[in-house]
């Protein structure tokens, strides 16, 4: 086989994780193929923090809105506004955002390939053969690669076929409707809404996120018997959005926690939703997906340089060192506060607290725990305890 017909890395999946991995590897001079389905869009509120914008050089023109406040709405309809002092949350349209990331990877030298992944086999020399099928083709085609990065979403076929334990992942299922934004008199372009009512989601939350000319109205739940479409219909009705034109509808599973293993110890490493890197409680995934893609690219580059497949495991090791504690804390938050409407009512009440608001936004915007104010953390701990023991009113 001619060397110029072999890719160093085939990246399966062109979302934020896969496109970032392909871009980073191509910039280093590696021969990269980015395999992605045509017309795939993930249901997503589209929130990105300033840290992502800085670290991944995202141009301002991709921001459809700059949210400076979040309105938390309790089961009883109590609204608590959480202003973002000195910062903002960027909102992107995933249709445009993901395509821009893929095109950036191509401009860096990655080869874009459109088709649906099928399987990985190996030739007699152990070289990975990535089979895919282009739309309308009766027979599959093959890409040959030294390494494969699986960034093909929560139900990753790469992961299920290649990485032990990947088929045991648990999910929240998300559904949203992108609608035309009503007139300025009936909408607030710099505020998002998060609804914590059990009727809208028994174990997660529902949302309304502004995207400039459009809005994302959605809900998520791990309860397979719960109707997310009914939830979104009711949310639109309750908020006066029933008559707004629907642009598109999307649904997909969202992983609940990082997988215990991201690589097969040989030639495959996972990234993004395929690796399970969506934050519990908040459902935030774009930043963590792009960071996971970058770390997978670093691990792949090191494996190619040294020939040591153990380098692939460093992607997960580095990610968990940076964010494992945050994921644990958010997972505990979701477990304690999202179980029923009484606790959700208490959770929204806690969000009135200035310390909670300040520390929440500082941690979100900078993607790290705020450690310099231990007294504030102690105050929050005792307030949380009072609400859990029903010693505080909501």
mmCIF file of C-alpha atoms in Angstrom:
data_model
loop_
_atom_site.group_PDB
_atom_site.id
_atom_site.type_symbol
_atom_site.label_atom_id
_atom_site.label_comp_id
_atom_site.label_asym_id
_atom_site.label_seq_id
_atom_site.Cartn_x
_atom_site.Cartn_y
_atom_site.Cartn_z
ATOM 1 C CA UNK A 1 0.000 0.000 0.000
ATOM 2 C CA UNK A 2 1.393 3.386 -1.007
ATOM 3 C CA UNK A 3 2.223 5.657 1.927
ATOM 4 C CA UNK A 4 0.381 8.579 0.357
ATOM 5 C CA UNK A 5 -2.870 6.558 0.432
ATOM 6 C CA UNK A 6 -2.710 6.040 4.190
ATOM 7 C CA UNK A 7 -4.021 8.643 6.637
ATOM 8 C CA UNK A 8 -2.276 9.202 9.931
ATOM 9 C CA UNK A 9 -5.685 9.665 11.578
ATOM 10 C CA UNK A 10 -9.282 9.203 10.454
ATOM 11 C CA UNK A 11 -11.664 11.230 12.620
ATOM 12 C CA UNK A 12 -15.184 9.782 12.614
ATOM 13 C CA UNK A 13 -17.732 12.512 13.338
ATOM 14 C CA UNK A 14 -17.610 16.187 12.418
ATOM 15 C CA UNK A 15 -19.186 17.836 15.458
ATOM 16 C CA UNK A 16 -17.186 20.165 17.735
ATOM 17 C CA UNK A 17 -15.019 17.333 19.106
ATOM 18 C CA UNK A 18 -14.191 15.709 15.773
ATOM 19 C CA UNK A 19 -13.708 18.960 13.875
ATOM 20 C CA UNK A 20 -11.392 20.284 16.610
ATOM 21 C CA UNK A 21 -9.332 17.088 16.631
ATOM 22 C CA UNK A 22 -9.023 17.133 12.837
ATOM 23 C CA UNK A 23 -8.053 20.814 12.838
ATOM 24 C CA UNK A 24 -5.392 20.424 15.520
ATOM 25 C CA UNK A 25 -3.812 17.377 13.884
ATOM 26 C CA UNK A 26 -3.863 18.885 10.383
ATOM 27 C CA UNK A 27 -2.185 22.047 11.683
ATOM 28 C CA UNK A 28 0.658 19.870 12.950
ATOM 29 C CA UNK A 29 1.172 18.465 9.482
ATOM 30 C CA UNK A 30 -0.535 15.113 9.958
ATOM 31 C CA UNK A 31 -2.531 13.554 7.136
ATOM 32 C CA UNK A 32 -6.118 13.599 8.424
ATOM 33 C CA UNK A 33 -9.513 12.542 7.074
ATOM 34 C CA UNK A 34 -12.672 13.954 8.672
ATOM 35 C CA UNK A 35 -15.597 11.594 8.039
ATOM 36 C CA UNK A 36 -19.041 13.023 8.747
ATOM 37 C CA UNK A 37 -22.674 12.476 7.802
ATOM 38 C CA UNK A 38 -24.371 15.046 5.601
ATOM 39 C CA UNK A 39 -26.899 17.355 7.256
ATOM 40 C CA UNK A 40 -26.384 16.148 10.821
ATOM 41 C CA UNK A 41 -27.315 18.678 13.526
ATOM 42 C CA UNK A 42 -27.398 17.897 17.237
ATOM 43 C CA UNK A 43 -30.223 19.321 19.387
ATOM 44 C CA UNK A 44 -28.441 21.849 21.558
ATOM 45 C CA UNK A 45 -29.109 25.131 23.302
ATOM 46 C CA UNK A 46 -25.884 26.398 21.754
ATOM 47 C CA UNK A 47 -24.324 28.019 24.838
ATOM 48 C CA UNK A 48 -20.564 28.603 24.801
ATOM 49 C CA UNK A 49 -18.512 30.260 27.565
ATOM 50 C CA UNK A 50 -15.865 32.963 27.083
ATOM 51 C CA UNK A 51 -13.179 30.356 27.863
ATOM 52 C CA UNK A 52 -14.167 28.421 24.736
ATOM 53 C CA UNK A 53 -14.185 31.557 22.595
ATOM 54 C CA UNK A 54 -10.655 32.390 23.764
ATOM 55 C CA UNK A 55 -9.113 28.914 23.706
ATOM 56 C CA UNK A 56 -10.497 27.954 20.298
ATOM 57 C CA UNK A 57 -10.364 31.352 18.561
ATOM 58 C CA UNK A 58 -14.080 31.591 17.747
ATOM 59 C CA UNK A 59 -14.931 34.723 15.714
ATOM 60 C CA UNK A 60 -17.586 37.125 17.010
ATOM 61 C CA UNK A 61 -19.663 36.721 13.861
ATOM 62 C CA UNK A 62 -20.654 33.202 14.952
ATOM 63 C CA UNK A 63 -22.303 34.524 18.118
ATOM 64 C CA UNK A 64 -26.029 34.875 17.543
ATOM 65 C CA UNK A 65 -26.596 36.403 20.976
ATOM 66 C CA UNK A 66 -24.720 37.375 24.139
ATOM 67 C CA UNK A 67 -26.688 36.298 27.169
ATOM 68 C CA UNK A 68 -26.053 38.415 30.256
ATOM 69 C CA UNK A 69 -28.699 36.912 32.538
ATOM 70 C CA UNK A 70 -30.318 33.550 33.230
ATOM 71 C CA UNK A 71 -33.853 33.324 34.587
ATOM 72 C CA UNK A 72 -34.413 30.240 36.741
ATOM 73 C CA UNK A 73 -38.108 29.352 37.040
ATOM 74 C CA UNK A 74 -39.286 27.099 39.860
ATOM 75 C CA UNK A 75 -42.139 24.564 39.811
ATOM 76 C CA UNK A 76 -44.392 27.172 41.472
ATOM 77 C CA UNK A 77 -43.482 29.752 38.861
ATOM 78 C CA UNK A 78 -41.063 31.752 41.027
ATOM 79 C CA UNK A 79 -38.538 33.457 38.736
ATOM 80 C CA UNK A 80 -35.009 34.160 39.927
ATOM 81 C CA UNK A 81 -32.758 36.231 37.676
ATOM 82 C CA UNK A 82 -29.038 35.481 37.809
ATOM 83 C CA UNK A 83 -27.177 38.375 36.143
ATOM 84 C CA UNK A 84 -23.723 37.699 34.722
ATOM 85 C CA UNK A 85 -21.649 40.555 36.073
ATOM 86 C CA UNK A 86 -18.698 41.417 33.866
ATOM 87 C CA UNK A 87 -19.272 38.634 31.364
ATOM 88 C CA UNK A 88 -21.669 36.830 29.061
ATOM 89 C CA UNK A 89 -22.627 33.462 27.623
ATOM 90 C CA UNK A 90 -22.298 33.246 23.850
ATOM 91 C CA UNK A 91 -25.071 31.604 21.854
ATOM 92 C CA UNK A 92 -24.379 29.842 18.565
ATOM 93 C CA UNK A 93 -26.512 28.064 15.989
ATOM 94 C CA UNK A 94 -25.076 24.553 15.802
ATOM 95 C CA UNK A 95 -25.911 24.268 12.107
ATOM 96 C CA UNK A 96 -23.611 27.184 11.266
ATOM 97 C CA UNK A 97 -21.134 26.689 14.120
ATOM 98 C CA UNK A 98 -20.344 23.035 13.393
ATOM 99 C CA UNK A 99 -19.940 23.658 9.673
ATOM 100 C CA UNK A 100 -17.538 26.521 10.368
ATOM 101 C CA UNK A 101 -15.443 24.200 12.557
ATOM 102 C CA UNK A 102 -15.385 21.540 9.835
ATOM 103 C CA UNK A 103 -14.394 24.065 7.209
ATOM 104 C CA UNK A 104 -11.630 25.396 9.451
ATOM 105 C CA UNK A 105 -10.284 21.859 9.745
ATOM 106 C CA UNK A 106 -10.339 21.553 5.946
ATOM 107 C CA UNK A 107 -8.506 24.867 5.557
ATOM 108 C CA UNK A 108 -5.844 23.544 7.923
ATOM 109 C CA UNK A 109 -5.348 20.560 5.603
ATOM 110 C CA UNK A 110 -7.844 17.907 6.710
ATOM 111 C CA UNK A 111 -9.611 15.946 3.964
ATOM 112 C CA UNK A 112 -13.393 16.102 4.340
ATOM 113 C CA UNK A 113 -15.259 12.894 3.530
ATOM 114 C CA UNK A 114 -19.060 12.671 3.571
ATOM 115 C CA UNK A 115 -20.666 9.372 4.495
ATOM 116 C CA UNK A 116 -21.964 7.112 7.256
ATOM 117 C CA UNK A 117 -19.447 5.131 9.284
ATOM 118 C CA UNK A 118 -19.952 1.358 9.280
ATOM 119 C CA UNK A 119 -17.041 -0.465 10.929
ATOM 120 C CA UNK A 120 -13.306 -0.807 11.485
ATOM 121 C CA UNK A 121 -11.351 -3.842 10.362
ATOM 122 C CA UNK A 122 -7.580 -4.392 10.126
ATOM 123 C CA UNK A 123 -5.434 -5.610 7.275
ATOM 124 C CA UNK A 124 -2.720 -8.232 7.607
ATOM 125 C CA UNK A 125 -0.297 -5.600 8.866
ATOM 126 C CA UNK A 126 -2.721 -4.324 11.522
ATOM 127 C CA UNK A 127 -3.601 -1.111 9.681
ATOM 128 C CA UNK A 128 -7.115 0.177 10.439
ATOM 129 C CA UNK A 129 -9.597 0.003 7.563
ATOM 130 C CA UNK A 130 -12.478 2.443 8.213
ATOM 131 C CA UNK A 131 -15.519 1.445 6.173
ATOM 132 C CA UNK A 132 -18.184 4.026 5.356
ATOM 133 C CA UNK A 133 -21.029 4.376 2.907
ATOM 134 C CA UNK A 134 -21.740 7.548 0.968
ATOM 135 C CA UNK A 135 -25.396 8.478 0.508
ATOM 136 C CA UNK A 136 -26.875 6.594 -2.435
ATOM 137 C CA UNK A 137 -23.937 4.188 -2.772
ATOM 138 C CA UNK A 138 -24.648 0.471 -2.809
ATOM 139 C CA UNK A 139 -21.159 -0.538 -1.724
ATOM 140 C CA UNK A 140 -19.009 0.802 1.137
ATOM 141 C CA UNK A 141 -15.738 2.644 0.691
ATOM 142 C CA UNK A 142 -12.630 2.409 2.849
ATOM 143 C CA UNK A 143 -10.237 4.858 4.471
ATOM 144 C CA UNK A 144 -6.960 3.467 5.776
ATOM 145 C CA UNK A 145 -5.415 4.929 8.893
ATOM 146 C CA UNK A 146 -2.804 4.390 11.539
ATOM 147 C CA UNK A 147 -5.178 5.743 14.193
ATOM 148 C CA UNK A 148 -8.905 6.486 14.524
ATOM 149 C CA UNK A 149 -10.602 9.128 16.677
ATOM 150 C CA UNK A 150 -14.230 8.253 17.376
ATOM 151 C CA UNK A 151 -16.224 11.474 17.759
ATOM 152 C CA UNK A 152 -19.480 10.076 16.418
ATOM 153 C CA UNK A 153 -21.847 11.066 19.215
ATOM 154 C CA UNK A 154 -23.449 9.590 22.303
ATOM 155 C CA UNK A 155 -24.388 6.320 20.575
ATOM 156 C CA UNK A 156 -20.901 6.050 19.106
ATOM 157 C CA UNK A 157 -20.590 3.023 16.864
ATOM 158 C CA UNK A 158 -16.810 3.395 16.970
ATOM 159 C CA UNK A 159 -16.918 3.198 20.760
ATOM 160 C CA UNK A 160 -19.360 0.292 20.902
ATOM 161 C CA UNK A 161 -17.283 -1.713 18.445
ATOM 162 C CA UNK A 162 -13.832 -0.858 19.765
ATOM 163 C CA UNK A 163 -13.759 0.383 23.377
ATOM 164 C CA UNK A 164 -14.678 -1.880 26.308
ATOM 165 C CA UNK A 165 -17.584 -0.507 28.334
ATOM 166 C CA UNK A 166 -18.718 2.051 25.773
ATOM 167 C CA UNK A 167 -21.957 0.150 25.234
ATOM 168 C CA UNK A 168 -22.891 0.597 28.916
ATOM 169 C CA UNK A 169 -23.273 4.395 28.788
ATOM 170 C CA UNK A 170 -26.403 6.020 30.268
ATOM 171 C CA UNK A 171 -28.196 8.966 28.677
ATOM 172 C CA UNK A 172 -30.516 11.890 29.027
ATOM 173 C CA UNK A 173 -32.658 12.261 25.928
ATOM 174 C CA UNK A 174 -32.990 15.806 24.612
ATOM 175 C CA UNK A 175 -35.448 17.344 22.176
ATOM 176 C CA UNK A 176 -35.764 20.943 21.034
ATOM 177 C CA UNK A 177 -37.598 23.035 18.505
ATOM 178 C CA UNK A 178 -35.849 25.947 16.850
ATOM 179 C CA UNK A 179 -38.456 28.660 16.373
ATOM 180 C CA UNK A 180 -38.519 32.124 14.865
ATOM 181 C CA UNK A 181 -37.913 34.737 17.555
ATOM 182 C CA UNK A 182 -41.028 36.830 18.263
ATOM 183 C CA UNK A 183 -40.934 40.631 18.089
ATOM 184 C CA UNK A 184 -38.735 42.542 20.528
ATOM 185 C CA UNK A 185 -41.797 43.390 22.651
ATOM 186 C CA UNK A 186 -42.302 39.744 23.599
ATOM 187 C CA UNK A 187 -38.754 38.406 23.788
ATOM 188 C CA UNK A 188 -35.552 39.201 25.641
ATOM 189 C CA UNK A 189 -32.539 38.670 23.393
ATOM 190 C CA UNK A 190 -29.935 38.714 26.182
ATOM 191 C CA UNK A 191 -31.614 36.390 28.700
ATOM 192 C CA UNK A 192 -32.081 32.633 28.714
ATOM 193 C CA UNK A 193 -34.744 30.791 30.694
ATOM 194 C CA UNK A 194 -34.345 27.484 32.532
ATOM 195 C CA UNK A 195 -37.521 25.785 33.795
ATOM 196 C CA UNK A 196 -37.306 23.359 36.720
ATOM 197 C CA UNK A 197 -40.854 21.980 36.753
ATOM 198 C CA UNK A 198 -41.394 18.236 36.978
ATOM 199 C CA UNK A 199 -44.203 18.386 34.428
ATOM 200 C CA UNK A 200 -41.690 19.749 31.896
ATOM 201 C CA UNK A 201 -38.882 17.386 32.949
ATOM 202 C CA UNK A 202 -39.082 14.892 35.838
ATOM 203 C CA UNK A 203 -35.309 14.629 36.265
ATOM 204 C CA UNK A 204 -33.594 17.380 34.256
ATOM 205 C CA UNK A 205 -34.888 20.751 33.013
ATOM 206 C CA UNK A 206 -36.499 22.575 30.102
ATOM 207 C CA UNK A 207 -35.076 25.673 28.434
ATOM 208 C CA UNK A 208 -35.562 28.681 26.193
ATOM 209 C CA UNK A 209 -32.310 30.001 24.727
ATOM 210 C CA UNK A 210 -32.107 33.037 22.408
ATOM 211 C CA UNK A 211 -30.224 32.758 19.111
ATOM 212 C CA UNK A 212 -30.910 36.144 17.598
ATOM 213 C CA UNK A 213 -33.463 35.565 14.856
ATOM 214 C CA UNK A 214 -34.324 32.140 16.283
ATOM 215 C CA UNK A 215 -34.750 30.524 19.694
ATOM 216 C CA UNK A 216 -34.138 27.021 21.021
ATOM 217 C CA UNK A 217 -37.049 25.675 23.096
ATOM 218 C CA UNK A 218 -36.295 22.254 24.509
ATOM 219 C CA UNK A 219 -36.378 19.704 27.292
ATOM 220 C CA UNK A 220 -34.404 16.675 28.471
ATOM 221 C CA UNK A 221 -35.077 13.575 30.533
ATOM 222 C CA UNK A 222 -33.589 10.147 31.205
ATOM 223 C CA UNK A 223 -37.131 8.787 31.642
ATOM 224 C CA UNK A 224 -37.867 6.924 28.419
ATOM 225 C CA UNK A 225 -41.595 7.044 29.087
ATOM 226 C CA UNK A 226 -41.668 10.830 29.341
ATOM 227 C CA UNK A 227 -42.851 12.724 26.241
ATOM 228 C CA UNK A 228 -40.340 15.440 25.423
ATOM 229 C CA UNK A 229 -42.413 16.655 22.480
ATOM 230 C CA UNK A 230 -45.386 17.192 24.798
ATOM 231 C CA UNK A 231 -43.104 18.998 27.244
ATOM 232 C CA UNK A 232 -41.876 21.405 24.571
ATOM 233 C CA UNK A 233 -45.417 21.948 23.330
ATOM 234 C CA UNK A 234 -46.546 22.826 26.859
ATOM 235 C CA UNK A 235 -43.535 25.090 27.443
ATOM 236 C CA UNK A 236 -44.253 26.987 24.237
ATOM 237 C CA UNK A 237 -47.900 27.331 25.250
ATOM 238 C CA UNK A 238 -47.071 28.507 28.784
ATOM 239 C CA UNK A 239 -44.631 31.150 27.520
ATOM 240 C CA UNK A 240 -46.668 32.505 24.620
ATOM 241 C CA UNK A 241 -44.532 30.893 21.917
ATOM 242 C CA UNK A 242 -47.100 28.523 20.408
ATOM 243 C CA UNK A 243 -47.727 30.695 17.376
ATOM 244 C CA UNK A 244 -44.048 31.263 16.549
ATOM 245 C CA UNK A 245 -42.964 29.567 13.321
ATOM 246 C CA UNK A 246 -41.020 26.326 13.811
ATOM 247 C CA UNK A 247 -37.781 26.275 11.827
ATOM 248 C CA UNK A 248 -36.670 22.723 12.644
ATOM 249 C CA UNK A 249 -37.031 19.946 15.220
ATOM 250 C CA UNK A 250 -34.184 17.793 16.557
ATOM 251 C CA UNK A 251 -33.707 15.065 19.149
ATOM 252 C CA UNK A 252 -30.790 12.977 20.392
ATOM 253 C CA UNK A 253 -29.364 11.235 23.476
ATOM 254 C CA UNK A 254 -26.910 13.114 25.694
ATOM 255 C CA UNK A 255 -24.468 11.100 27.864
ATOM 256 C CA UNK A 256 -24.689 11.437 31.648
ATOM 257 C CA UNK A 257 -21.038 10.933 32.620
ATOM 258 C CA UNK A 258 -17.579 10.308 31.132
ATOM 259 C CA UNK A 259 -16.823 6.728 30.154
ATOM 260 C CA UNK A 260 -14.331 4.888 32.334
ATOM 261 C CA UNK A 261 -12.208 4.200 29.272
ATOM 262 C CA UNK A 262 -11.768 6.186 26.042
ATOM 263 C CA UNK A 263 -9.321 4.042 24.051
ATOM 264 C CA UNK A 264 -8.891 0.453 22.929
ATOM 265 C CA UNK A 265 -5.211 0.277 23.860
ATOM 266 C CA UNK A 266 -4.264 -0.072 20.213
ATOM 267 C CA UNK A 267 -5.381 2.463 17.630
ATOM 268 C CA UNK A 268 -8.706 4.070 18.657
ATOM 269 C CA UNK A 269 -9.509 6.910 21.070
ATOM 270 C CA UNK A 270 -12.882 8.584 21.695
ATOM 271 C CA UNK A 271 -13.788 12.257 22.057
ATOM 272 C CA UNK A 272 -16.831 14.438 22.759
ATOM 273 C CA UNK A 273 -20.208 12.812 23.375
ATOM 274 C CA UNK A 274 -18.690 9.484 22.331
ATOM 275 C CA UNK A 275 -16.490 9.737 25.439
ATOM 276 C CA UNK A 276 -19.407 10.925 27.593
ATOM 277 C CA UNK A 277 -18.155 14.445 28.284
ATOM 278 C CA UNK A 278 -21.408 16.322 28.870
ATOM 279 C CA UNK A 279 -21.636 18.075 32.230
ATOM 280 C CA UNK A 280 -24.283 16.684 34.604
ATOM 281 C CA UNK A 281 -26.944 19.091 35.942
ATOM 282 C CA UNK A 282 -26.256 21.705 33.262
ATOM 283 C CA UNK A 283 -26.085 19.509 30.157
ATOM 284 C CA UNK A 284 -23.266 21.680 28.819
ATOM 285 C CA UNK A 285 -21.228 19.861 26.196
ATOM 286 C CA UNK A 286 -19.703 22.105 23.530
ATOM 287 C CA UNK A 287 -16.696 23.292 25.532
ATOM 288 C CA UNK A 288 -15.992 19.856 26.938
ATOM 289 C CA UNK A 289 -16.381 18.274 23.500
ATOM 290 C CA UNK A 290 -13.885 20.660 21.929
ATOM 291 C CA UNK A 291 -11.429 20.216 24.788
ATOM 292 C CA UNK A 292 -11.844 16.437 24.503
ATOM 293 C CA UNK A 293 -11.176 16.676 20.779
ATOM 294 C CA UNK A 294 -8.021 18.667 21.441
ATOM 295 C CA UNK A 295 -6.796 16.208 24.062
ATOM 296 C CA UNK A 296 -7.546 13.266 21.746
ATOM 297 C CA UNK A 297 -5.527 15.006 19.032
ATOM 298 C CA UNK A 298 -2.637 15.496 21.463
ATOM 299 C CA UNK A 299 -2.780 11.832 22.462
ATOM 300 C CA UNK A 300 -2.910 10.694 18.838
ATOM 301 C CA UNK A 301 0.032 12.905 17.901
ATOM 302 C CA UNK A 302 2.077 11.474 20.748
ATOM 303 C CA UNK A 303 1.146 7.922 19.756
ATOM 304 C CA UNK A 304 2.196 8.595 16.168
ATOM 305 C CA UNK A 305 5.471 10.123 17.337
ATOM 306 C CA UNK A 306 6.470 7.354 19.721
ATOM 307 C CA UNK A 307 4.623 4.332 18.385
ATOM 308 C CA UNK A 308 3.399 3.700 21.947
ATOM 309 C CA UNK A 309 -0.371 3.040 22.046
ATOM 310 C CA UNK A 310 -0.413 3.793 25.779
ATOM 311 C CA UNK A 311 -0.298 7.480 24.827
ATOM 312 C CA UNK A 312 -3.946 7.245 23.758
ATOM 313 C CA UNK A 313 -5.020 6.862 27.399
ATOM 314 C CA UNK A 314 -3.628 10.301 28.233
ATOM 315 C CA UNK A 315 -6.660 11.974 26.631
ATOM 316 C CA UNK A 316 -8.951 10.781 29.413
ATOM 317 C CA UNK A 317 -6.303 11.157 32.115
ATOM 318 C CA UNK A 318 -5.725 14.806 31.266
ATOM 319 C CA UNK A 319 -9.433 15.577 30.916
ATOM 320 C CA UNK A 320 -10.362 14.064 34.279
ATOM 321 C CA UNK A 321 -7.466 15.821 35.999
ATOM 322 C CA UNK A 322 -8.798 19.145 34.697
ATOM 323 C CA UNK A 323 -12.544 18.583 35.093
ATOM 324 C CA UNK A 324 -13.247 15.348 36.947
ATOM 325 C CA UNK A 325 -14.022 17.167 40.204
ATOM 326 C CA UNK A 326 -16.430 19.546 38.462
ATOM 327 C CA UNK A 327 -18.280 16.618 36.869
ATOM 328 C CA UNK A 328 -18.527 14.891 40.256
ATOM 329 C CA UNK A 329 -19.966 17.996 41.952
ATOM 330 C CA UNK A 330 -22.450 18.619 39.143
ATOM 331 C CA UNK A 331 -23.493 14.977 39.250
ATOM 332 C CA UNK A 332 -24.194 15.261 42.982
ATOM 333 C CA UNK A 333 -26.166 18.458 42.361
ATOM 334 C CA UNK A 334 -28.346 16.732 39.796
ATOM 335 C CA UNK A 335 -28.873 13.747 42.097
ATOM 336 C CA UNK A 336 -29.914 15.862 45.103
ATOM 337 C CA UNK A 337 -31.831 18.754 43.550
ATOM 338 C CA UNK A 338 -33.613 17.340 40.478
ATOM 339 C CA UNK A 339 -35.454 14.476 42.167
ATOM 340 C CA UNK A 340 -38.790 16.166 42.846
ATOM 341 C CA UNK A 341 -40.521 19.536 42.699
ATOM 342 C CA UNK A 342 -39.955 20.306 46.388
ATOM 343 C CA UNK A 343 -36.217 20.034 45.949
ATOM 344 C CA UNK A 344 -36.339 21.884 42.633
ATOM 345 C CA UNK A 345 -38.212 24.698 44.372
ATOM 346 C CA UNK A 346 -35.478 24.844 47.012
ATOM 347 C CA UNK A 347 -32.768 24.766 44.345
ATOM 348 C CA UNK A 348 -34.201 27.789 42.546
ATOM 349 C CA UNK A 349 -34.536 29.582 45.887
ATOM 350 C CA UNK A 350 -30.852 29.013 46.582
ATOM 351 C CA UNK A 351 -30.075 30.665 43.253
ATOM 352 C CA UNK A 352 -31.204 33.990 44.756
ATOM 353 C CA UNK A 353 -28.070 34.003 46.871
ATOM 354 C CA UNK A 354 -25.382 36.452 45.647
ATOM 355 C CA UNK A 355 -22.579 34.030 46.549
ATOM 356 C CA UNK A 356 -24.215 31.262 44.509
ATOM 357 C CA UNK A 357 -24.668 33.556 41.533
ATOM 358 C CA UNK A 358 -21.131 34.922 41.604
ATOM 359 C CA UNK A 359 -19.381 31.575 42.065
ATOM 360 C CA UNK A 360 -21.615 29.848 39.511
ATOM 361 C CA UNK A 361 -20.850 32.336 36.752
ATOM 362 C CA UNK A 362 -17.149 32.603 37.560
ATOM 363 C CA UNK A 363 -16.827 28.819 37.385
ATOM 364 C CA UNK A 364 -18.881 28.602 34.196
ATOM 365 C CA UNK A 365 -17.113 31.361 32.277
ATOM 366 C CA UNK A 366 -13.599 30.230 33.227
ATOM 367 C CA UNK A 367 -14.245 26.474 33.389
ATOM 368 C CA UNK A 368 -12.609 25.949 36.745
ATOM 369 C CA UNK A 369 -13.718 25.814 40.364
ATOM 370 C CA UNK A 370 -13.423 29.095 42.249
ATOM 371 C CA UNK A 371 -11.032 28.369 45.115
ATOM 372 C CA UNK A 372 -10.075 31.828 46.324
ATOM 373 C CA UNK A 373 -13.232 32.448 48.390
ATOM 374 C CA UNK A 374 -13.571 29.601 50.918
ATOM 375 C CA UNK A 375 -15.922 31.580 53.193
ATOM 376 C CA UNK A 376 -18.467 31.884 50.375
ATOM 377 C CA UNK A 377 -18.308 28.123 49.810
ATOM 378 C CA UNK A 378 -18.933 27.501 53.516
ATOM 379 C CA UNK A 379 -21.942 29.836 53.491
ATOM 380 C CA UNK A 380 -23.377 28.047 50.458
ATOM 381 C CA UNK A 381 -22.840 24.645 52.080
ATOM 382 C CA UNK A 382 -24.887 25.551 55.152
ATOM 383 C CA UNK A 383 -27.620 27.166 53.052
ATOM 384 C CA UNK A 384 -27.838 23.995 50.953
ATOM 385 C CA UNK A 385 -28.023 21.893 54.102
ATOM 386 C CA UNK A 386 -30.821 24.065 55.524
ATOM 387 C CA UNK A 387 -32.891 23.616 52.362
ATOM 388 C CA UNK A 388 -32.315 19.867 52.254
ATOM 389 C CA UNK A 389 -33.409 19.537 55.914
ATOM 390 C CA UNK A 390 -36.383 21.860 55.283
ATOM 391 C CA UNK A 391 -35.041 24.368 57.784
ATOM 392 C CA UNK A 392 -35.231 27.196 55.256
ATOM 393 C CA UNK A 393 -38.271 28.516 53.430
ATOM 394 C CA UNK A 394 -38.449 28.652 49.636
#
